[in-house]
């Protein structure tokens, strides 16, 4: 037959379902055996397992086979009873506790990788103590009354040769008071074979007395059933057996005592032969004989058609009766018990066919009798028999499933048997690699029949089944480990809980399951802290600091426990890349000032290209050679340092880096500072060099000693404290000031979360984005951006614009001053300046600082500095050169006046760069630049628009409509003046502004419209009326729009508002000056300068869409007597060509037909009391329909040709036949521009304008 021990379950069955031998010894026997630290049963146990006993056996059908593997299980009579539940529970708890203590060292080692575990075999992955635990669970339901494989097949009566009256002792040993309950209750046959063993201790003397007693025993009990066993033959010295056969089985020996120390080799052989002879010559043959006898009885009573009908008839009607739990129903002599004994004996002797046939026969009986526990036991054995036969796997699993559910249906009394059945079922599934199904059975065991601690073990075994499944079910593996660890924790098995959770970590690592990831690390950290391993606990607690996805209460819990564990450690931890707060390395910005210096942090964030565009005309190297000063001076530097970044000794190297609080809680961090290394040599400092001043070593994520103090003689570090609110991101502005020339390296940033927790972040040079120019980036693409060459101290210019407002209204005009200071002893000279937005800033003359504002703008004043202001219309519009004699020394500020005007609403960035040279020619750097940036918010004030239409009554005159709207929400404005810039246009009001705008105050949201007359005078005289006073007080001075700064700002407004299609058009520029009323919130005793506003409208076109202008002129009223003849009236039409092309104009006149005119206007008599208007439709008396009211005399068509900008006059004559008022608009002008291929409109028609002629008759 095939070796059944090949599989784990088969080996387990061969160990657990084997014949039981009951042992009844006298106390002297135990005393003699205890000299070896063993009991009598323990002494025989190692020799009760046979791997090759080779005993011939015949089946019930006389089929011969040989037993090779065999085992006897020996128990004292007092142990042959159902185990106590509480004792069993404590023993299982002890097994689990011992396993945790034995694996204590593994708790502090990193578990193997998940990939390695998933590809390993079961023995390599599953803890070894599970097998021992499962065996103890199986043995917890031993010696049940419904099973026969735990019933003794033989009894050993053991007496010592030193016992008094040994024969009587043998008789007394088999007393009913000492027998197990199974025998006394009738569950098993008391007539079991008895074997009488006489034990002689050779240390008690010669075996002569033992020989006499043995002869007497044989005369009394029979020679075949008596044995003599001599022990303790070692004389004078203790025997140390290597290997010791009793070590795997355990004993009650005292510590240090050698097991079997008095048993020599002869004793060992005698013990081995004793058990072998007992098995092969007595027990196996007796079991074989018993099987034959029982098989004959069963065949005679139950097999065959007649016996089956008889059995069914006898059991008829039992289906409606409840289950009978009484043992007496199935005593040892009942046919059901005999069939069960027959099946179990056949199973133990490997006759699985016979066993299966009897189990099947018995299953039906128990089911009909509703003896469910016995039915479940038979189903369980049927499943095992199918498995051992290796026939129908499906039938085997069906029987195990049926047995398991039936045990559970019984209730509490069946839970232990259900557990054993489930464990055997699991092993059965594992043999066919059905690990997924095996895990499901483990889960059912844990949830339905187990104590919480036992359930934890089952869940952990289920997790390993999911791991070993093909393919591996990793999520279920991790989930069941978590369930197991949670139950371990509830049962105070902390070490097992740690092991389960640590194995689960590999599943959740790198996944998005952040909540369970935090839970696992948090629990492991708490458990390690409970065990006193605070260093390992901190490693896990650090993983949950950045738990932004957790609730506020959970974050508070995590932080409280984290700091409690940290306090208990009593150590200071230096953690690389501490997760609280989170360092945003992408925000890291390092600013070192070389030849470029910055006046404000805002200037640093400006793109380098913006500054280059401003400086390219000032810096000679940029404008000529297009190289940096480093390129020019590279020959002066050592070869190793040509590509180094540069900073100046005594000037701060500024670093900005943002910290983000991932929590909803407020967290303070202390002593945020940079980590730097410094070397006075030209070679860049090494991190391991002992000569460098090191703020810390980079050692990954481990606790290291780290000092934050620096050598202040070499460099000085700034320290800041930050409080981060929940979810807040704060930019920390840090700095390091080098004190000496050398090499400086910025290695990272450090901070304190508490006095015991220091975090640091080491910068990776490849990830740093340093603000370098394009040329410098190209030259330094291989340089370390964290290393800086510290050069000799240089003068540094500091500048600020005094009183520059951050919020201002559009058009507001201010007088400011630029203050420059030099804190160095070395003076600077040859200063230049350029402004990015000349529409906002203009440079004034220093004398303006001594004149009141806005008096300096008035037209009537005549100051000596009138022509001394910086006039951009006459000088360079790009770079302002300071006077040659300007030298800025230490401690002496230099002031330069500036004019500021808020040109347009919105957020505006003003860029100003100042170039200056260093007088000390020994320095490597010959010049520097100061860059400043100012952010302004310009609010809307007045919206001003102009619409110009030609006058219908005068040539070269226009009607201007000015619309003004106050766009502010709170401020009032007073209009001061309106000016036409230049001397070409004369402007005047058509109607006094006091009539249409009596209040003179434009309140928020108010709109104003007024009309003005505009005339082109084309003269350069200064007394042209180019200004219109709009205020309510006429004695106020008018501002001079032809002088700086107004003319300068207007110049840039013209450049800004200029468009391409306006180049060839006639245009006019307007400037509206207004004042803002003082706010009511400002105290009256606080002097405030007047708020002057200038609004510029440039390139306002005076041309129309039609290039032809005309004017019909002549008498409007004529007295004539129609008694003599008709009346003739002479008219004159003036035509002007305003285009730049030659124009051909044709004038067509039309005689009005009776009742109408070509223009659609009515003609004839009108009521003279109400002169007709343009839209008047009333008519007078009609003449005879055959006579027209008037006619055009002369030619009806006249054609003229006009040169560009030329004017001509044409005479016209109209004849009237009766008094009345006539509308002489019955004419058209057809024009055509010659040679105007690029013009949008080459030709068109102009219809006549209304011209009213009144004829009055004379009496």
Short mmCIF file of N, CA and C in Angstrom, two decimals, residues 240-372:
data_model
loop_
_atom_site.label_atom_id
_atom_site.label_comp_id
_atom_site.label_asym_id
_atom_site.label_seq_id
_atom_site.Cartn_x
_atom_site.Cartn_y
_atom_site.Cartn_z
N UNK A 240 24.33 9.85 29.70
CA UNK A 240 23.84 11.01 28.94
C UNK A 240 23.55 10.55 27.52
N UNK A 241 22.28 10.41 27.21
CA UNK A 241 21.88 9.91 25.90
C UNK A 241 21.90 11.04 24.88
N UNK A 242 22.61 10.82 23.80
CA UNK A 242 22.69 11.80 22.71
C UNK A 242 22.40 11.12 21.39
N UNK A 243 21.33 11.47 20.69
CA UNK A 243 20.27 12.38 21.16
C UNK A 243 19.38 11.69 22.17
N UNK A 244 18.77 12.50 22.99
CA UNK A 244 17.92 11.95 24.04
C UNK A 244 16.53 11.66 23.45
N UNK A 245 16.08 10.42 23.48
CA UNK A 245 14.80 10.09 22.84
C UNK A 245 13.59 10.66 23.57
N UNK A 246 13.77 11.11 24.82
CA UNK A 246 12.61 11.62 25.56
C UNK A 246 12.41 13.14 25.44
N UNK A 247 13.39 13.85 24.86
CA UNK A 247 13.27 15.32 24.76
C UNK A 247 12.04 15.78 23.98
N UNK A 248 11.69 15.15 22.84
CA UNK A 248 10.53 15.67 22.10
C UNK A 248 9.20 15.51 22.82
N UNK A 249 9.15 14.65 23.86
CA UNK A 249 7.87 14.34 24.48
C UNK A 249 7.66 15.08 25.79
N UNK A 250 8.70 15.69 26.33
CA UNK A 250 8.54 16.42 27.57
C UNK A 250 8.47 15.50 28.77
N UNK A 251 8.69 16.11 29.96
CA UNK A 251 8.66 15.32 31.19
C UNK A 251 8.47 16.26 32.36
N UNK A 252 8.39 15.65 33.55
CA UNK A 252 8.25 16.42 34.78
C UNK A 252 9.56 16.49 35.55
N UNK A 253 10.66 16.26 34.88
CA UNK A 253 11.95 16.23 35.55
C UNK A 253 12.33 17.62 36.03
N UNK A 254 13.11 17.64 37.11
CA UNK A 254 13.61 18.90 37.65
C UNK A 254 14.66 19.48 36.72
N UNK A 255 14.82 20.81 36.70
CA UNK A 255 15.82 21.42 35.81
C UNK A 255 17.21 20.87 36.06
N UNK A 256 17.89 20.56 34.99
CA UNK A 256 19.24 20.04 35.08
C UNK A 256 19.33 18.53 35.16
N UNK A 257 18.24 17.87 35.37
CA UNK A 257 18.26 16.40 35.48
C UNK A 257 18.25 15.80 34.09
N UNK A 258 19.13 14.82 33.88
CA UNK A 258 19.21 14.13 32.60
C UNK A 258 18.14 13.06 32.55
N UNK A 259 17.35 13.09 31.50
CA UNK A 259 16.31 12.09 31.34
C UNK A 259 16.94 10.75 30.98
N UNK A 260 16.46 9.69 31.69
CA UNK A 260 16.98 8.34 31.43
C UNK A 260 18.42 8.17 31.85
N UNK A 261 18.82 8.85 32.91
CA UNK A 261 20.24 8.84 33.30
C UNK A 261 20.71 7.49 33.85
N UNK A 262 19.76 6.64 34.31
CA UNK A 262 20.14 5.33 34.86
C UNK A 262 19.85 4.20 33.90
N UNK A 263 19.40 4.54 32.70
CA UNK A 263 19.09 3.51 31.72
C UNK A 263 20.25 3.38 30.74
N UNK A 264 20.89 2.23 30.77
CA UNK A 264 21.99 2.03 29.83
C UNK A 264 21.46 1.45 28.52
N UNK A 265 22.34 1.10 27.66
CA UNK A 265 21.92 0.61 26.34
C UNK A 265 21.14 -0.69 26.44
N UNK A 266 21.51 -1.55 27.41
CA UNK A 266 20.77 -2.79 27.56
C UNK A 266 19.34 -2.51 27.99
N UNK A 267 19.17 -1.55 28.88
CA UNK A 267 17.82 -1.18 29.29
C UNK A 267 17.03 -0.60 28.12
N UNK A 268 17.70 0.20 27.32
CA UNK A 268 17.03 0.80 26.16
C UNK A 268 16.57 -0.29 25.20
N UNK A 269 17.43 -1.25 24.95
CA UNK A 269 17.04 -2.35 24.04
C UNK A 269 15.89 -3.16 24.62
N UNK A 270 15.94 -3.36 25.95
CA UNK A 270 14.87 -4.16 26.58
C UNK A 270 13.54 -3.40 26.52
N UNK A 271 13.55 -2.11 26.69
CA UNK A 271 12.32 -1.33 26.58
C UNK A 271 11.78 -1.37 25.14
N UNK A 272 12.68 -1.24 24.19
CA UNK A 272 12.27 -1.25 22.79
C UNK A 272 11.67 -2.60 22.41
N UNK A 273 12.35 -3.66 22.84
CA UNK A 273 11.85 -5.00 22.51
C UNK A 273 10.53 -5.29 23.22
N UNK A 274 10.41 -4.77 24.44
CA UNK A 274 9.19 -4.99 25.19
C UNK A 274 7.98 -4.41 24.46
N UNK A 275 8.11 -3.18 24.00
CA UNK A 275 6.98 -2.53 23.32
C UNK A 275 6.74 -3.18 21.95
N UNK A 276 7.83 -3.53 21.26
CA UNK A 276 7.67 -4.17 19.95
C UNK A 276 6.95 -5.50 20.08
N UNK A 277 7.39 -6.31 21.05
CA UNK A 277 6.74 -7.61 21.23
C UNK A 277 5.29 -7.44 21.65
N UNK A 278 5.05 -6.46 22.48
CA UNK A 278 3.68 -6.22 22.91
C UNK A 278 2.80 -5.87 21.73
N UNK A 279 3.35 -5.05 20.79
CA UNK A 279 2.56 -4.62 19.64
C UNK A 279 2.39 -5.75 18.63
N UNK A 280 3.50 -6.36 18.27
CA UNK A 280 3.45 -7.31 17.15
C UNK A 280 2.90 -8.68 17.55
N UNK A 281 3.10 -9.10 18.80
CA UNK A 281 2.70 -10.45 19.18
C UNK A 281 1.37 -10.48 19.95
N UNK A 282 0.98 -9.35 20.47
CA UNK A 282 -0.22 -9.37 21.30
C UNK A 282 -1.31 -8.43 20.78
N UNK A 283 -1.00 -7.15 20.70
CA UNK A 283 -2.05 -6.17 20.43
C UNK A 283 -2.56 -6.31 19.01
N UNK A 284 -1.68 -6.29 18.02
CA UNK A 284 -2.12 -6.37 16.62
C UNK A 284 -2.85 -7.68 16.35
N UNK A 285 -2.30 -8.82 16.76
CA UNK A 285 -3.07 -10.06 16.53
C UNK A 285 -4.42 -10.06 17.24
N UNK A 286 -4.48 -9.56 18.46
CA UNK A 286 -5.76 -9.53 19.17
C UNK A 286 -6.76 -8.62 18.45
N UNK A 287 -6.30 -7.47 17.92
CA UNK A 287 -7.19 -6.60 17.20
C UNK A 287 -7.67 -7.27 15.91
N UNK A 288 -6.75 -7.97 15.24
CA UNK A 288 -7.13 -8.68 14.03
C UNK A 288 -8.18 -9.75 14.32
N UNK A 289 -7.99 -10.46 15.42
CA UNK A 289 -8.96 -11.49 15.81
C UNK A 289 -10.30 -10.86 16.18
N UNK A 290 -10.23 -9.72 16.86
CA UNK A 290 -11.48 -9.05 17.25
C UNK A 290 -12.24 -8.58 16.02
N UNK A 291 -11.53 -8.12 15.02
CA UNK A 291 -12.18 -7.68 13.79
C UNK A 291 -12.90 -8.84 13.13
N UNK A 292 -12.28 -9.99 13.13
CA UNK A 292 -12.91 -11.16 12.50
C UNK A 292 -14.20 -11.54 13.23
N UNK A 293 -14.13 -11.56 14.55
CA UNK A 293 -15.30 -11.95 15.32
C UNK A 293 -16.43 -10.95 15.13
N UNK A 294 -16.12 -9.67 15.22
CA UNK A 294 -17.14 -8.65 15.08
C UNK A 294 -17.71 -8.65 13.67
N UNK A 295 -16.88 -8.88 12.68
CA UNK A 295 -17.37 -8.90 11.31
C UNK A 295 -18.37 -10.03 11.08
N UNK A 296 -18.08 -11.18 11.71
CA UNK A 296 -19.01 -12.29 11.59
C UNK A 296 -20.34 -11.97 12.28
N UNK A 297 -20.28 -11.34 13.45
CA UNK A 297 -21.51 -10.98 14.15
C UNK A 297 -22.32 -9.97 13.35
N UNK A 298 -21.65 -8.97 12.81
CA UNK A 298 -22.34 -7.94 12.04
C UNK A 298 -22.94 -8.55 10.78
N UNK A 299 -22.18 -9.41 10.15
CA UNK A 299 -22.70 -10.04 8.93
C UNK A 299 -23.93 -10.87 9.23
N UNK A 300 -23.93 -11.51 10.40
CA UNK A 300 -25.05 -12.38 10.74
C UNK A 300 -26.29 -11.59 11.13
N UNK A 301 -26.13 -10.43 11.68
CA UNK A 301 -27.29 -9.68 12.19
C UNK A 301 -27.71 -8.52 11.31
N UNK A 302 -26.79 -7.96 10.52
CA UNK A 302 -27.13 -6.73 9.80
C UNK A 302 -26.98 -6.83 8.29
N UNK A 303 -26.20 -7.72 7.84
CA UNK A 303 -25.99 -7.80 6.40
C UNK A 303 -26.95 -8.80 5.78
N UNK A 304 -27.22 -8.61 4.55
CA UNK A 304 -28.20 -9.44 3.87
C UNK A 304 -29.54 -8.72 3.79
N UNK A 305 -30.37 -9.18 2.80
CA UNK A 305 -31.64 -8.50 2.55
C UNK A 305 -32.59 -8.66 3.73
N UNK A 306 -32.62 -9.85 4.30
CA UNK A 306 -33.54 -10.11 5.42
C UNK A 306 -33.20 -9.24 6.62
N UNK A 307 -31.94 -9.18 6.95
CA UNK A 307 -31.52 -8.38 8.12
C UNK A 307 -31.77 -6.87 7.89
N UNK A 308 -31.61 -6.43 6.67
CA UNK A 308 -31.84 -5.02 6.41
C UNK A 308 -33.32 -4.65 6.56
N UNK A 309 -34.23 -5.54 6.05
CA UNK A 309 -35.65 -5.28 6.21
C UNK A 309 -36.03 -5.30 7.68
N UNK A 310 -35.45 -6.22 8.39
CA UNK A 310 -35.73 -6.33 9.83
C UNK A 310 -35.27 -5.07 10.57
N UNK A 311 -34.10 -4.55 10.22
CA UNK A 311 -33.57 -3.35 10.89
C UNK A 311 -34.42 -2.12 10.58
N UNK A 312 -34.85 -2.02 9.33
CA UNK A 312 -35.69 -0.87 8.98
C UNK A 312 -37.04 -0.93 9.69
N UNK A 313 -37.60 -2.12 9.77
CA UNK A 313 -38.89 -2.27 10.45
C UNK A 313 -38.77 -1.94 11.93
N UNK A 314 -37.65 -2.37 12.52
CA UNK A 314 -37.46 -2.10 13.95
C UNK A 314 -37.29 -0.62 14.25
N UNK A 315 -36.67 0.08 13.31
CA UNK A 315 -36.42 1.50 13.53
C UNK A 315 -37.54 2.38 12.99
N UNK A 316 -38.57 1.78 12.45
CA UNK A 316 -39.67 2.55 11.90
C UNK A 316 -40.37 3.35 13.00
N UNK A 317 -40.69 4.58 12.71
CA UNK A 317 -41.37 5.43 13.68
C UNK A 317 -40.47 6.28 14.54
N UNK A 318 -39.13 6.09 14.45
CA UNK A 318 -38.21 6.88 15.28
C UNK A 318 -37.90 8.25 14.69
N UNK A 319 -38.41 8.51 13.49
CA UNK A 319 -38.08 9.79 12.85
C UNK A 319 -38.67 10.97 13.60
N UNK A 320 -39.82 10.75 14.29
CA UNK A 320 -40.48 11.85 14.99
C UNK A 320 -40.08 11.96 16.44
N UNK A 321 -39.21 11.11 16.90
CA UNK A 321 -38.78 11.15 18.30
C UNK A 321 -37.55 12.02 18.42
N UNK A 322 -37.39 12.71 19.57
CA UNK A 322 -36.19 13.55 19.75
C UNK A 322 -34.96 12.69 19.92
N UNK A 323 -33.82 13.35 19.77
CA UNK A 323 -32.55 12.64 19.92
C UNK A 323 -32.38 12.16 21.36
N UNK A 324 -31.93 10.95 21.52
CA UNK A 324 -31.68 10.36 22.84
C UNK A 324 -30.20 10.47 23.13
N UNK A 325 -29.89 11.18 24.20
CA UNK A 325 -28.50 11.44 24.52
C UNK A 325 -27.94 10.44 25.53
N UNK A 326 -28.76 9.56 26.02
CA UNK A 326 -28.31 8.65 27.06
C UNK A 326 -27.27 7.69 26.52
N UNK A 327 -26.22 7.49 27.32
CA UNK A 327 -25.17 6.55 26.93
C UNK A 327 -25.71 5.12 26.90
N UNK A 328 -26.63 4.84 27.80
CA UNK A 328 -27.12 3.46 27.93
C UNK A 328 -27.85 2.99 26.70
N UNK A 329 -28.25 3.90 25.84
CA UNK A 329 -28.95 3.48 24.63
C UNK A 329 -28.04 2.68 23.72
N UNK A 330 -26.72 3.07 23.71
CA UNK A 330 -25.75 2.36 22.88
C UNK A 330 -24.63 1.86 23.79
N UNK A 331 -24.86 0.76 24.50
CA UNK A 331 -23.83 0.16 25.35
C UNK A 331 -22.86 -0.61 24.48
N UNK A 332 -21.81 -1.13 25.13
CA UNK A 332 -20.75 -1.77 24.37
C UNK A 332 -21.24 -3.03 23.66
N UNK A 333 -22.33 -3.67 24.19
CA UNK A 333 -22.80 -4.88 23.56
C UNK A 333 -23.92 -4.65 22.57
N UNK A 334 -24.30 -3.34 22.31
CA UNK A 334 -25.30 -3.06 21.27
C UNK A 334 -24.66 -3.24 19.91
N UNK A 335 -25.51 -3.57 18.94
CA UNK A 335 -24.99 -3.84 17.61
C UNK A 335 -24.35 -2.60 17.00
N UNK A 336 -24.91 -1.40 17.33
CA UNK A 336 -24.33 -0.16 16.80
C UNK A 336 -22.92 0.06 17.34
N UNK A 337 -22.73 -0.18 18.64
CA UNK A 337 -21.40 0.00 19.23
C UNK A 337 -20.42 -1.00 18.66
N UNK A 338 -20.88 -2.23 18.44
CA UNK A 338 -19.98 -3.23 17.88
C UNK A 338 -19.58 -2.87 16.45
N UNK A 339 -20.54 -2.33 15.68
CA UNK A 339 -20.19 -1.91 14.32
C UNK A 339 -19.18 -0.76 14.37
N UNK A 340 -19.35 0.17 15.32
CA UNK A 340 -18.40 1.29 15.43
C UNK A 340 -17.02 0.79 15.82
N UNK A 341 -16.97 -0.18 16.77
CA UNK A 341 -15.68 -0.76 17.15
C UNK A 341 -15.04 -1.46 15.97
N UNK A 342 -15.86 -2.18 15.21
CA UNK A 342 -15.33 -2.86 14.04
C UNK A 342 -14.75 -1.88 13.04
N UNK A 343 -15.46 -0.78 12.76
CA UNK A 343 -14.96 0.20 11.81
C UNK A 343 -13.69 0.88 12.31
N UNK A 344 -13.64 1.23 13.61
CA UNK A 344 -12.45 1.93 14.13
C UNK A 344 -11.25 1.00 14.18
N UNK A 345 -11.47 -0.28 14.56
CA UNK A 345 -10.36 -1.23 14.57
C UNK A 345 -9.82 -1.44 13.16
N UNK A 346 -10.75 -1.56 12.19
CA UNK A 346 -10.30 -1.75 10.82
C UNK A 346 -9.54 -0.52 10.33
N UNK A 347 -9.98 0.69 10.71
CA UNK A 347 -9.29 1.92 10.32
C UNK A 347 -7.88 1.95 10.90
N UNK A 348 -7.75 1.56 12.19
CA UNK A 348 -6.43 1.60 12.83
C UNK A 348 -5.48 0.57 12.26
N UNK A 349 -6.03 -0.53 11.69
CA UNK A 349 -5.18 -1.55 11.06
C UNK A 349 -5.13 -1.41 9.56
N UNK A 350 -5.56 -0.23 9.02
CA UNK A 350 -5.42 0.14 7.62
C UNK A 350 -6.36 -0.62 6.68
N UNK A 351 -7.35 -1.34 7.21
CA UNK A 351 -8.32 -2.01 6.34
C UNK A 351 -9.45 -1.02 6.08
N UNK A 352 -9.15 -0.01 5.20
CA UNK A 352 -10.07 1.11 5.02
C UNK A 352 -11.35 0.70 4.30
N UNK A 353 -11.30 -0.31 3.44
CA UNK A 353 -12.52 -0.76 2.76
C UNK A 353 -13.52 -1.30 3.76
N UNK A 354 -13.05 -2.16 4.69
CA UNK A 354 -13.93 -2.71 5.71
C UNK A 354 -14.46 -1.61 6.62
N UNK A 355 -13.57 -0.68 6.98
CA UNK A 355 -14.00 0.42 7.84
C UNK A 355 -15.09 1.24 7.16
N UNK A 356 -14.92 1.57 5.87
CA UNK A 356 -15.89 2.39 5.16
C UNK A 356 -17.24 1.71 5.05
N UNK A 357 -17.24 0.39 4.79
CA UNK A 357 -18.51 -0.32 4.65
C UNK A 357 -19.29 -0.32 5.97
N UNK A 358 -18.59 -0.45 7.09
CA UNK A 358 -19.27 -0.45 8.37
C UNK A 358 -19.72 0.97 8.77
N UNK A 359 -18.91 1.98 8.42
CA UNK A 359 -19.33 3.35 8.70
C UNK A 359 -20.60 3.70 7.92
N UNK A 360 -20.68 3.28 6.69
CA UNK A 360 -21.87 3.52 5.89
C UNK A 360 -23.09 2.85 6.51
N UNK A 361 -22.89 1.60 6.94
CA UNK A 361 -23.99 0.86 7.56
C UNK A 361 -24.46 1.56 8.83
N UNK A 362 -23.51 2.05 9.59
CA UNK A 362 -23.84 2.68 10.87
C UNK A 362 -24.43 4.06 10.68
N UNK A 363 -24.04 4.79 9.61
CA UNK A 363 -24.52 6.15 9.38
C UNK A 363 -26.03 6.19 9.22
N UNK A 364 -26.55 5.21 8.50
CA UNK A 364 -28.00 5.17 8.30
C UNK A 364 -28.74 4.94 9.62
N UNK A 365 -28.20 4.02 10.47
CA UNK A 365 -28.84 3.74 11.74
C UNK A 365 -28.89 4.98 12.63
N UNK A 366 -27.78 5.65 12.74
CA UNK A 366 -27.74 6.83 13.61
C UNK A 366 -28.64 7.94 13.08
N UNK A 367 -28.72 8.09 11.78
CA UNK A 367 -29.57 9.12 11.21
C UNK A 367 -31.04 8.83 11.49
N UNK A 368 -31.43 7.54 11.37
CA UNK A 368 -32.80 7.17 11.67
C UNK A 368 -33.11 7.33 13.15
N UNK A 369 -32.10 7.04 13.99
CA UNK A 369 -32.29 7.18 15.43
C UNK A 369 -32.16 8.63 15.90
N UNK A 370 -31.74 9.54 14.97
CA UNK A 370 -31.51 10.95 15.32
C UNK A 370 -30.46 11.11 16.41
N UNK A 371 -29.55 10.17 16.40
CA UNK A 371 -28.38 10.29 17.28
C UNK A 371 -27.35 11.13 16.54
N UNK A 372 -27.54 12.45 16.57
CA UNK A 372 -26.80 13.33 15.66
C UNK A 372 -25.31 13.39 15.96
#
